Amino acid sequence: MEPAIRVRDVIVRSASGRDLLSIPELDVEPGEAVVVRGPSGAGKSTLLYALAGLVLPTAGSIRWGETEISSLGDAERTRFRRKYLGMVFQDHLLFEELTAAGNAALPSLFAPKAERRAVGDRAGALLHKLGIGAEPRRVTTYSGGERQRISVVRALAGDPPIVLADEPTASLDRASADQLTDDLFALADGRRTLIIASHDPAIQARAGRLVSVVDSKVRVSPYA
Amino acid sequence: MPEMWRVFWDGLSAPAQDALVLVILLLPAVLTGFLTLRGYRPWPLIAALLARNRWISLTFMLLVAVSVAITTGLTSQERALREGAARAAEKFDLVVTAPGSDVSMMLASVYLQPADTALLDGETYNWIAGNERVTLAAPIAFGDSYKGAPLVGTTPDFVTHLASGALAEGQNLTSLFDAVAGARVPANVGDVIEPTHGVPESFLAPASDALSHGVGYRITGKLPPTGSPWDRAVLVSVESVWEIHGLANGHGPDWDGTLGPPFDADRFPGTPAILVQADERWANFTLRSELSSERTMAFLPGAVLARLYVLLGDVREMLSLLAFLTQLLVTVGIFVGLTLLTRLLAKRLALLRALGAPARFIFALTWGFAATLIGLGAGVGLGLGLGTAELISAVVTARTDILVEARLGWSELHLVAGFLSITAILALIPAAMTMARPVMDDLRG
């Protein structure tokens, strides 16, 4: 069952004691598409990393379904990420020396043994669906838009119910950004929860709900 | 060592013991690799990380290679020199000369290095040859040369002894001015050579004094290669050497021309050295005592060499210490280098952790990356060390005529195996350190 995300009274502080993020309340239901917006440096990425369990809150609660993420150890949080999360980054962060297929199937290298083949096959099928990665050439030979789409496939290779995307279109031209947005929403297919940090009005327009981060504080809007 | 193990160990052949030591030394590296990589195949990512950081990886690998090359090159070269010197002396069980330095006389008679030597007379020769345990007593008379190759006066029996019973080509000395050339002498069977008096750079006969005797020797045979300075020598009858110097030829007036003993003591002009072979190998030790007198010095070249090795043992130990220190410094360098290298991988490793890669996968990947560099470096280093040692061996062989053949031996393999195991275990530390890095900072970095 896909977990709902419940966040209550979360504060993330830096080592020097500065508040990086404050989330009084945030609920994300399974299958929702939420866009996080706000100026650069406001804390959008920190919000995504906190939801992913990559940054632990100084105070408050982040629950995935019934599980309190902040109380889990590193290994358990990693296992949760592997099982429930796919992540897309602004600068796609691909392994440049690998092919498109090699990058897309990266999660198969560390998936549980019984799932490795399925993860690899799924990555291949998704690439095929997007019409890229048929040739065994290095990923650096692809355009920026194609590379970001390959990173979307990588995020979805493990078939996660939740996808977190951090400014996925920020470094793309308009056409590539639109293509990527189409692919992201098509592959999410209404079944997956999408939480996207983005300035892009085209993405914001397709969100079910907008969340604003201003001065490190999260404000939830009821409507898109 | 418990008795059972001692019996087991002593029952093994030397190669089996060496192989077992190799396995034991490699075991920590293999076990570390097995336990670290178990369940994962991170090789595509390791290859990608190596390619991404190719120059620094190459530099690091070369650092490992050079350190392994220095160590293995030093040890294999030292062993090759020792083996080459011993091989060159193996045909010389016992040598008798006039009293003096046995080291100098060994260099002169076995390694054909020019030396000022007193002569043994005919009475002494017959006393030696007459010993009941002596099966070969061959005069070795030197002083002349042909194109820089020493001309050695001796007997046909010595030629047979040096050739291990069979010449590579042609036939033995039968006539007074026959000659048998060493394997590397630039002369063929049938050639006539004209020796000059003296050996170049010898104080016996300075080069300016080098004069032709006006006598030609016909090459009748060629020796097989012996890996010793004798490969560059020309062997002639000792009778001819005496004759061309205007001396008696060692035989009485009724001599029928048959070369070699018996010699007439009164007509024996003298010889710097006599090679002696006993009927049994152990008897050489008895003969050494029996043939040492006020007039003579008998020595076993093998024993003199062994004494030299003991004397040079300090140098050997210093070389070993230098090699060990080099290895230690490089190992510390490798540890520091690995720590810095893993920082270069930080962003990629953070990405993998964000994607849900378990800590053990990251650990396996980082360790595998380091182990690949160390393994490749050690492999290249072995080749580089061997290549360098071979090059030095070729130079030494060309300069001394002693065949020095550097090759990889068990000691080099043991050394590299120990190095691999230590560094494989050390590489666990930087691999563990990567786990403590903050993912968010590394992803943004």
XYZ file of C-alpha atoms in Angstrom:
669
model
C 0.000 0.000 0.000
C 1.281 3.451 -0.887
C 2.105 5.478 2.204
C 0.691 8.893 2.882
C 3.211 11.430 4.123
C 2.429 13.281 7.338
C 4.675 16.064 8.569
C 4.120 17.842 11.888
C 6.034 20.698 13.535
C 9.264 19.878 11.797
C 12.285 22.083 12.269
C 15.558 21.470 10.489
C 18.542 23.365 11.877
C 22.083 23.602 10.633
C 25.025 22.598 12.817
C 25.499 26.289 13.613
C 21.919 26.519 14.913
C 20.415 28.398 11.965
C 16.878 27.367 10.984
C 16.996 25.796 7.523
C 13.385 24.722 7.376
C 10.196 24.921 9.358
C 7.115 22.834 8.459
C 4.196 23.329 10.835
C 1.977 20.850 8.971
C 2.059 19.057 5.640
C 0.026 16.084 4.456
C 0.507 14.440 1.077
C -1.930 11.761 0.066
C -1.038 8.801 -2.155
C -1.218 9.688 -5.875
C -1.147 13.439 -5.234
C 0.962 15.768 -7.379
C 2.397 18.504 -5.174
C 4.633 21.293 -6.409
C 6.898 23.089 -3.951
C 7.670 26.621 -5.021
C 9.612 29.483 -3.569
C 12.655 31.639 -4.204
C 16.121 30.133 -4.531
C 17.651 29.284 -1.170
C 14.283 29.343 0.565
C 14.566 25.671 1.553
C 12.754 23.762 -1.225
C 15.547 21.218 -1.650
C 15.914 20.861 2.116
C 12.203 20.015 2.264
C 12.654 17.252 -0.310
C 15.761 15.903 1.439
C 13.934 15.939 4.778
C 11.001 14.009 3.296
C 13.501 11.532 1.815
C 15.135 11.025 5.195
C 18.443 12.386 3.887
C 18.282 15.197 6.437
C 16.992 14.466 9.901
C 14.733 17.063 11.537
C 15.940 18.694 14.722
C 12.381 18.532 16.008
C 8.985 17.306 14.845
C 7.678 14.262 13.060
C 7.833 12.958 9.486
C 5.791 9.818 8.895
C 5.565 7.646 5.828
C 2.372 5.749 6.463
C 2.754 4.409 9.977
C 6.519 4.742 10.061
C 8.252 7.629 11.790
C 11.200 8.296 9.487
C 13.265 10.300 11.926
C 13.297 7.452 14.449
C 14.750 4.974 11.966
C 18.411 4.162 11.687
C 20.363 5.000 8.546
C 20.044 1.481 7.104
C 16.269 1.424 7.599
C 15.834 4.877 6.075
C 17.893 3.752 3.101
C 15.718 0.667 2.744
C 12.608 2.864 2.848
C 14.040 5.157 0.174
C 14.870 2.179 -2.020
C 11.382 0.754 -1.615
C 9.202 3.857 -1.686
C 11.162 6.692 -3.286
C 12.504 7.725 -6.663
C 14.566 10.897 -6.868
C 15.251 13.278 -9.775
C 17.884 16.005 -9.441
C 18.307 19.363 -11.165
C 21.561 18.420 -12.894
C 20.450 14.814 -13.483
C 23.616 13.408 -11.800
C 24.172 10.584 -14.247
C 27.298 8.454 -14.406
C 28.797 9.966 -17.540
C 30.871 6.919 -18.413
C 27.841 4.617 -18.508
C 25.304 4.226 -21.287
C 21.717 5.444 -21.015
C 20.618 1.893 -20.203
C 23.407 1.515 -17.629
C 22.323 4.698 -15.881
C 18.624 3.923 -16.019
C 19.202 0.450 -14.572
C 21.554 1.695 -11.853
C 19.137 0.757 -9.001
C 19.303 -2.863 -10.172
C 22.905 -3.008 -8.918
C 21.832 -2.600 -5.306
C 18.226 -3.812 -5.362
C 17.445 -6.996 -3.395
C 18.706 -9.977 -5.397
C 15.239 -11.268 -6.240
C 14.234 -7.912 -7.750
C 17.355 -7.046 -9.720
C 16.231 -8.503 -13.023
C 12.780 -6.901 -12.757
C 14.311 -3.495 -11.986
C 16.631 -3.768 -14.976
C 13.824 -4.904 -17.272
C 11.580 -2.087 -16.100
C 14.298 0.479 -16.766
C 14.736 -0.905 -20.289
C 11.004 -0.867 -20.945
C 10.626 2.726 -19.719
C 13.527 3.894 -21.876
C 11.954 2.146 -24.838
C 8.651 3.823 -24.054
C 10.372 7.224 -24.113
C 12.208 6.313 -27.305
C 15.731 6.833 -25.985
C 18.730 4.751 -25.037
C 18.472 2.134 -27.762
C 22.101 2.623 -28.815
C 24.892 1.529 -26.504
C 26.573 4.938 -26.355
C 27.737 7.000 -23.438
C 25.132 9.152 -21.794
C 27.191 12.295 -22.448
C 26.274 12.011 -26.127
C 22.628 12.738 -25.299
C 21.093 16.197 -25.078
C 20.382 17.796 -21.691
C 16.673 17.054 -22.033
C 17.297 13.423 -22.920
C 19.679 13.025 -20.002
C 17.085 14.384 -17.593
C 14.514 11.961 -19.012
C 17.005 9.129 -18.462
C 17.300 10.248 -14.831
C 13.485 10.113 -14.568
C 13.591 6.529 -15.817
C 16.290 5.783 -13.228
C 14.018 7.211 -10.515
C 11.154 4.994 -11.666
C 13.139 1.806 -12.330
C 12.422 0.494 -8.833
C 8.693 1.221 -9.346
C 8.487 3.518 -6.293
C 5.105 4.903 -5.185
C 6.622 8.327 -4.445
C 8.795 10.466 -6.725
C 10.680 13.506 -5.445
C 12.022 15.836 -8.129
C 14.294 18.793 -7.364
C 14.038 21.471 -10.092
C 13.925 18.848 -12.862
C 13.426 21.397 -15.673
C 15.624 24.205 -14.375
C 18.490 23.571 -16.753
C 16.399 22.710 -19.816
C 15.081 24.762 -22.720
C 11.339 25.188 -22.994
C 10.718 22.359 -25.436
C 12.829 19.930 -23.448
C 11.222 21.065 -20.204
C 7.749 20.459 -21.632
C 8.756 17.050 -22.919
C 10.192 16.130 -19.536
C 7.099 17.365 -17.690
C 4.881 15.314 -19.995
C 7.011 12.239 -19.447
C 7.170 12.724 -15.678
C 3.419 13.023 -15.304
C 2.712 10.291 -17.865
C 5.028 7.829 -16.152
C 3.592 8.770 -12.734
C 0.302 7.866 -14.307
C -1.765 9.180 -11.396
C -0.681 6.152 -9.368
C 2.413 7.677 -7.870
C 2.787 10.567 -5.499
C 4.762 13.370 -7.150
C 6.462 16.029 -5.043
C 8.317 18.458 -7.270
C 10.328 21.489 -6.223
C 10.122 23.836 -9.201
C 9.950 27.426 -10.389
C 8.509 26.253 -13.669
C 4.976 27.631 -14.225
C 4.231 24.755 -16.614
C 4.843 22.250 -13.859
C 3.039 24.355 -11.291
C 0.053 24.480 -13.611
C -0.202 20.696 -13.586
C 0.129 20.316 -9.827
C -2.808 19.206 -7.744
C -1.568 21.392 -4.929
C 1.072 24.041 -4.360
C 3.284 24.310 -1.327
C 5.249 27.509 -0.827
C 8.528 27.848 0.986
C 9.390 31.381 1.984
C 12.210 32.257 4.323
C 12.590 28.593 5.273
C 8.936 28.315 6.302
C 6.523 25.998 4.508
C 3.049 27.273 3.741
C 0.470 24.970 2.270
C -2.044 26.271 -0.292
C -5.268 24.328 -0.674
C -5.544 24.897 -4.441
C -3.315 24.847 -7.414
C 54.743 -25.156 15.601
C 52.841 -28.241 16.772
C 54.490 -31.519 15.816
C 51.686 -32.501 13.430
C 52.080 -29.291 11.454
C 55.843 -29.619 11.425
C 55.573 -33.127 9.957
C 53.049 -31.895 7.387
C 55.225 -28.884 6.515
C 58.427 -30.898 6.240
C 56.636 -33.405 4.009
C 55.879 -30.734 1.419
C 58.179 -30.012 -1.490
C 59.817 -26.566 -1.599
C 57.464 -25.268 -4.356
C 54.472 -26.575 -2.400
C 55.698 -24.750 0.714
C 56.170 -21.554 -1.303
C 52.746 -21.916 -2.883
C 51.188 -22.430 0.532
C 52.922 -19.340 1.926
C 51.626 -17.394 -1.084
C 48.080 -18.571 -0.432
C 48.355 -17.692 3.267
C 49.702 -14.230 2.451
C 46.973 -13.627 -0.125
C 44.221 -14.974 2.073
C 43.503 -11.718 3.976
C 43.065 -9.833 0.675
C 40.844 -12.553 -0.804
C 38.755 -12.864 2.345
C 38.404 -9.089 2.639
C 37.323 -8.933 -0.994
C 34.909 -11.804 -0.622
C 33.286 -10.451 2.529
C 33.154 -6.882 1.215
C 31.807 -7.628 -2.244
C 29.579 -10.566 -1.300
C 26.168 -10.249 -2.937
C 27.055 -7.290 -5.161
C 28.606 -6.767 -8.552
C 29.636 -3.122 -8.555
C 32.122 -3.548 -11.423
C 30.291 -1.374 -13.999
C 30.267 1.480 -11.505
C 33.894 0.886 -10.518
C 34.858 1.023 -14.192
C 32.828 4.230 -14.586
C 34.473 5.833 -11.543
C 37.942 4.825 -12.768
C 37.215 6.294 -16.193
C 35.784 9.472 -14.696
C 38.885 9.997 -12.534
C 41.249 8.468 -15.070
C 44.271 10.702 -14.620
C 44.334 10.666 -10.870
C 43.567 6.938 -10.922
C 46.422 6.370 -13.353
C 48.779 8.418 -11.182
C 47.741 6.493 -8.110
C 48.121 3.170 -9.915
C 51.590 4.169 -11.130
C 52.579 5.107 -7.584
C 51.667 1.606 -6.466
C 53.354 0.107 -9.550
C 56.622 1.968 -9.003
C 56.756 0.979 -5.351
C 56.137 -2.682 -6.189
C 58.619 -2.455 -9.075
C 61.364 -1.028 -6.855
C 60.897 -3.714 -4.248
C 60.526 -6.695 -6.573
C 63.204 -5.355 -8.928
C 65.721 -5.004 -6.081
C 65.108 -8.455 -4.669
C 64.996 -10.272 -8.016
C 68.119 -8.454 -9.217
C 70.050 -9.276 -6.069
C 69.069 -12.947 -6.362
C 69.887 -13.034 -10.087
C 73.367 -11.649 -9.395
C 73.969 -14.249 -6.713
C 72.691 -17.102 -8.899
C 74.636 -15.871 -11.926
C 77.886 -15.681 -9.981
C 77.309 -19.134 -8.494
C 76.400 -20.633 -11.892
C 79.566 -19.189 -13.414
C 81.605 -20.959 -10.719
C 79.845 -24.308 -10.770
C 82.414 -25.962 -13.070
C 85.178 -25.044 -10.643
C 84.984 -27.390 -7.694
C 88.507 -26.783 -6.434
C 91.220 -24.416 -7.607
C 94.862 -24.484 -6.557
C 97.055 -21.410 -6.912
C 100.097 -19.936 -5.277
C 99.354 -18.598 -1.774
C 97.635 -15.215 -1.701
C 94.132 -13.843 -1.619
C 91.616 -16.544 -2.485
C 89.142 -13.846 -3.585
C 91.646 -12.337 -6.040
C 92.630 -15.767 -7.303
C 89.009 -16.793 -7.714
C 88.331 -13.612 -9.704
C 91.357 -14.379 -11.874
C 90.870 -18.105 -12.453
C 87.081 -18.469 -12.422
C 85.923 -15.066 -13.650
C 89.004 -14.417 -15.819
C 89.650 -10.994 -14.301
C 93.241 -9.908 -14.949
C 95.497 -10.287 -11.902
C 99.164 -10.427 -11.064
C 99.724 -14.019 -10.035
C 102.653 -16.166 -8.983
C 103.138 -19.443 -10.846
C 102.951 -23.041 -9.667
C 105.849 -25.163 -10.883
C 105.879 -28.607 -12.506
C 106.745 -30.418 -9.313
C 103.700 -28.934 -7.655
C 101.537 -29.790 -10.632
C 102.629 -33.426 -10.578
C 102.133 -33.579 -6.812
C 98.524 -32.410 -7.307
C 97.831 -34.566 -10.357
C 99.294 -37.565 -8.571
C 96.812 -37.451 -5.703
C 94.738 -40.606 -5.847
C 91.431 -38.736 -5.480
C 92.185 -36.270 -8.306
C 90.537 -37.147 -11.617
C 91.271 -33.868 -13.384
C 94.135 -31.444 -12.823
C 94.094 -28.828 -15.544
C 96.560 -25.956 -15.763
C 94.881 -22.647 -16.467
C 97.319 -20.196 -17.985
C 96.216 -16.764 -19.070
C 97.825 -13.562 -20.209
C 97.167 -13.302 -23.971
C 94.025 -12.194 -25.747
C 92.160 -12.131 -29.035
C 90.051 -9.042 -29.794
C 89.701 -8.454 -26.057
C 88.746 -12.080 -25.335
C 91.169 -13.806 -22.970
C 93.239 -16.648 -24.406
C 93.480 -19.453 -21.840
C 96.027 -22.215 -22.057
C 94.745 -25.523 -20.710
C 94.230 -29.208 -21.545
C 91.712 -31.011 -23.775
C 90.273 -32.659 -20.634
C 89.429 -29.232 -19.217
C 87.712 -28.303 -22.503
C 85.604 -31.449 -22.215
C 84.847 -30.627 -18.570
C 83.822 -27.059 -19.388
C 81.648 -28.259 -22.288
C 79.947 -30.797 -19.992
C 81.147 -33.553 -22.275
C 80.033 -32.239 -25.646
C 81.126 -29.254 -27.696
C 78.429 -27.224 -29.409
C 80.309 -27.541 -32.671
C 83.553 -28.973 -34.055
C 86.158 -30.908 -32.112
C 88.443 -30.637 -29.136
C 92.108 -29.585 -29.089
C 94.267 -32.199 -30.786
C 97.126 -30.215 -32.315
C 99.379 -27.642 -30.716
C 97.729 -24.598 -32.370
C 94.124 -25.725 -32.221
C 91.699 -23.486 -30.374
C 88.187 -23.930 -28.983
C 86.222 -20.695 -28.839
C 83.691 -19.741 -26.187
C 80.076 -19.375 -27.298
C 80.269 -15.585 -27.549
C 83.691 -15.254 -29.184
C 83.317 -13.640 -32.634
C 85.034 -16.507 -34.464
C 83.769 -19.618 -36.229
C 85.110 -23.118 -36.648
C 87.778 -23.028 -39.354
C 88.780 -19.402 -38.681
C 92.412 -18.675 -37.948
C 92.963 -16.157 -35.180
C 96.109 -14.347 -34.202
C 96.350 -13.585 -30.474
C 98.160 -10.612 -29.038
C 100.315 -10.568 -25.975
C 98.638 -9.267 -22.860
C 95.089 -8.564 -21.859
C 93.735 -5.067 -22.484
C 93.580 -2.948 -19.335
C 95.663 -5.543 -17.569
C 98.685 -4.455 -15.630
C 100.227 -7.768 -16.633
C 100.622 -6.399 -20.099
C 99.395 -2.848 -20.669
C 97.554 -2.198 -23.892
C 100.527 -0.252 -25.277
C 102.589 -3.413 -24.971
C 100.058 -5.506 -26.849
C 101.999 -7.240 -29.586
C 101.178 -10.046 -31.954
C 103.013 -13.280 -31.381
C 102.935 -13.912 -35.105
C 101.218 -17.239 -34.519
C 97.846 -18.327 -35.825
C 95.429 -20.618 -34.010
C 92.821 -22.555 -35.959
C 89.380 -22.684 -34.353
C 88.438 -26.361 -34.266
C 85.412 -26.189 -31.982
C 82.956 -23.992 -30.144
C 81.880 -24.367 -26.545
C 78.206 -24.410 -25.635
C 77.062 -21.333 -23.673
C 78.008 -21.570 -20.003
C 76.709 -18.227 -18.744
C 80.174 -17.378 -17.483
C 83.114 -15.226 -18.630
C 84.406 -18.396 -20.290
C 81.864 -17.758 -23.055
C 84.175 -14.973 -24.222
C 87.414 -16.970 -23.789
C 89.461 -18.819 -26.360
C 90.834 -22.099 -25.035
C 94.130 -23.289 -26.448
C 96.698 -25.890 -25.400
C 98.823 -24.812 -22.476
C 101.804 -26.206 -24.401
C 101.256 -23.624 -27.177
C 101.004 -20.770 -24.665
C 104.364 -21.750 -23.214
C 105.914 -22.181 -26.655
C 104.856 -18.820 -28.100
C 106.375 -17.154 -25.045
C 109.665 -18.863 -25.811
C 109.406 -21.340 -22.949
C 109.602 -25.144 -22.762
C 106.354 -26.869 -23.730
C 106.008 -29.034 -20.607
C 107.147 -32.256 -22.263
C 110.433 -34.011 -22.815
C 112.258 -34.283 -26.143
C 110.506 -37.553 -26.998
C 107.024 -35.966 -26.725
C 104.679 -37.433 -29.341
C 102.529 -34.293 -29.593
C 99.651 -35.546 -27.466
C 98.300 -32.539 -25.614
C 97.894 -32.512 -21.849
C 99.385 -34.495 -18.988
C 101.644 -36.101 -18.072
C 104.018 -33.150 -17.885
C 107.729 -33.205 -17.324
C 108.293 -31.268 -14.118
C 111.668 -29.982 -15.289
C 110.217 -28.639 -18.529
C 107.041 -27.212 -16.965
C 107.333 -23.393 -17.121
C 104.581 -22.779 -14.591
C 100.871 -22.064 -14.408
C 98.956 -19.466 -12.394
C 96.202 -21.901 -11.438
C 95.193 -25.533 -11.591
C 91.591 -26.648 -11.702
C 91.095 -29.823 -9.727
C 88.220 -32.240 -9.819
C 87.903 -35.039 -7.302
C 86.462 -38.493 -7.901
C 83.645 -37.701 -5.449
C 82.123 -34.303 -4.689
C 82.707 -34.609 -0.936
C 86.372 -35.378 -1.583
C 86.912 -31.758 -2.655
C 86.852 -30.780 1.020
C 89.520 -33.373 1.830
C 91.572 -32.269 -1.139
C 91.327 -28.658 -0.064
C 93.186 -29.581 3.091
C 95.588 -31.964 1.427
C 96.538 -29.579 -1.362
C 97.042 -26.536 0.843
C 100.704 -26.135 1.720
C 103.433 -23.533 2.034
C 103.699 -23.469 -1.752
C 100.021 -23.789 -2.604
C 96.602 -22.431 -1.739
C 93.625 -24.685 -2.469
C 90.170 -23.147 -2.306
C 86.608 -24.012 -3.181
C 85.212 -21.123 -5.274
C 81.718 -21.978 -3.995
C 82.892 -21.538 -0.407
C 84.667 -18.270 -1.250
C 81.469 -17.010 -2.882
C 79.436 -18.058 0.138
C 81.858 -16.137 2.358
C 81.494 -13.099 0.108
C 77.720 -13.354 0.343
C 77.992 -13.371 4.128
C 80.263 -10.334 3.978
C 77.822 -8.656 1.602
C 74.940 -9.727 3.797
C 74.858 -6.288 5.424
C 74.399 -4.668 2.027
C 71.641 -7.142 1.275
C 69.951 -6.375 4.554
C 70.261 -2.684 3.847
C 68.658 -3.221 0.440
C 65.866 -5.194 2.084
C 65.419 -2.452 4.676
C 65.314 0.188 1.944
C 62.762 -1.861 0.036
C 60.704 -2.308 3.190
C 60.852 1.406 4.035
C 59.864 2.284 0.478
C 56.948 -0.081 0.744
C 55.955 1.309 4.137
C 56.077 4.910 2.907
C 54.086 4.021 -0.169
C 51.547 2.139 1.924
C 51.066 5.242 4.076
C 50.880 7.279 0.870
C 48.298 4.885 -0.512
C 46.192 5.245 2.619
C 46.286 9.042 2.414
C 45.702 8.888 -1.342
C 42.710 6.611 -0.940
C 41.204 8.954 1.618
C 41.574 11.853 -0.831
C 40.345 9.753 -3.753
C 37.162 8.768 -1.960
C 36.441 12.487 -1.467
C 36.481 12.816 -5.237
C 33.789 10.167 -5.371
C 31.711 11.856 -2.666
C 29.017 13.335 -4.947
C 28.478 10.062 -6.839
C 28.368 8.086 -3.613
C 25.881 10.568 -2.111
C 23.719 10.154 -5.210
C 23.726 6.384 -4.767
C 22.797 6.751 -1.108
C 19.958 9.116 -2.075
C 18.749 6.514 -4.580
C 18.599 3.933 -1.807
C 21.893 2.107 -2.178
C 22.613 0.228 1.060
C 25.635 1.243 3.090
C 27.287 -2.090 2.325
C 26.962 -1.465 -1.423
C 28.640 1.938 -1.059
C 31.287 0.300 1.102
C 31.815 -2.461 -1.482
C 31.982 0.070 -4.303
C 34.534 2.292 -2.555
C 36.656 -0.633 -1.429
C 36.396 -2.259 -4.862
C 37.546 0.988 -6.480
C 40.600 1.153 -4.205
C 41.336 -2.571 -4.500
C 41.167 -2.396 -8.303
C 43.709 0.436 -8.351
C 45.986 -1.387 -5.919
C 45.631 -4.718 -7.751
C 46.283 -3.189 -11.163
C 49.205 -1.219 -9.757
C 50.720 -4.318 -8.181
C 50.321 -6.261 -11.445
C 51.902 -3.500 -13.519
C 54.582 -3.119 -10.826
C 55.517 -6.787 -11.045
C 55.981 -6.449 -14.806
C 57.819 -3.160 -14.442
C 60.101 -4.584 -11.743
C 60.886 -7.615 -13.838
C 61.494 -5.459 -16.917
C 63.854 -3.149 -15.029
C 65.676 -6.084 -13.453
C 66.039 -7.708 -16.886
C 67.449 -4.490 -18.283
C 69.973 -4.191 -15.449
C 70.787 -7.897 -15.848
C 71.517 -7.395 -19.533
C 73.881 -4.530 -18.703
C 75.620 -6.570 -15.985
C 75.885 -9.586 -18.320
C 77.366 -7.430 -21.078
C 79.907 -5.913 -18.692
C 80.938 -9.008 -16.728
C 80.077 -11.878 -19.096
C 78.349 -13.511 -16.141
C 74.897 -14.511 -17.301
C 72.531 -12.710 -14.942
C 68.913 -13.685 -15.474
C 66.374 -11.783 -13.404
C 63.046 -13.510 -13.066
C 60.084 -13.461 -10.777
C 60.577 -15.784 -7.860
C 58.468 -16.860 -4.941
C 59.961 -14.163 -2.711
C 58.702 -11.428 -5.058
C 55.277 -13.046 -5.249
C 55.189 -13.347 -1.448
C 56.141 -9.717 -1.118
C 53.404 -8.557 -3.479
C 50.849 -10.858 -1.848
C 51.669 -9.407 1.576
C 51.476 -5.890 0.177
C 48.092 -6.632 -1.415
C 46.700 -8.022 1.813
C 47.886 -5.116 3.953
C 46.599 -2.481 1.533
C 43.332 -4.364 0.984
C 42.702 -4.222 4.719
C 43.862 -0.589 4.930
C 41.447 0.311 2.134
C 38.576 -0.626 4.436
C 39.235 2.519 6.494
C 38.615 5.159 3.792
C 35.700 3.038 2.566
C 34.187 3.218 6.056
C 34.927 6.936 6.262
C 32.735 7.639 3.216
C 29.732 6.404 5.167
C 30.070 9.223 7.690
C 29.815 11.974 5.069
C 26.632 14.134 4.979
C 24.611 13.161 1.916
C 22.927 16.515 1.403
C 26.184 18.477 1.512
C 27.857 16.052 -0.892
C 24.906 16.147 -3.287
C 25.042 19.926 -3.383
C 28.850 20.040 -3.455
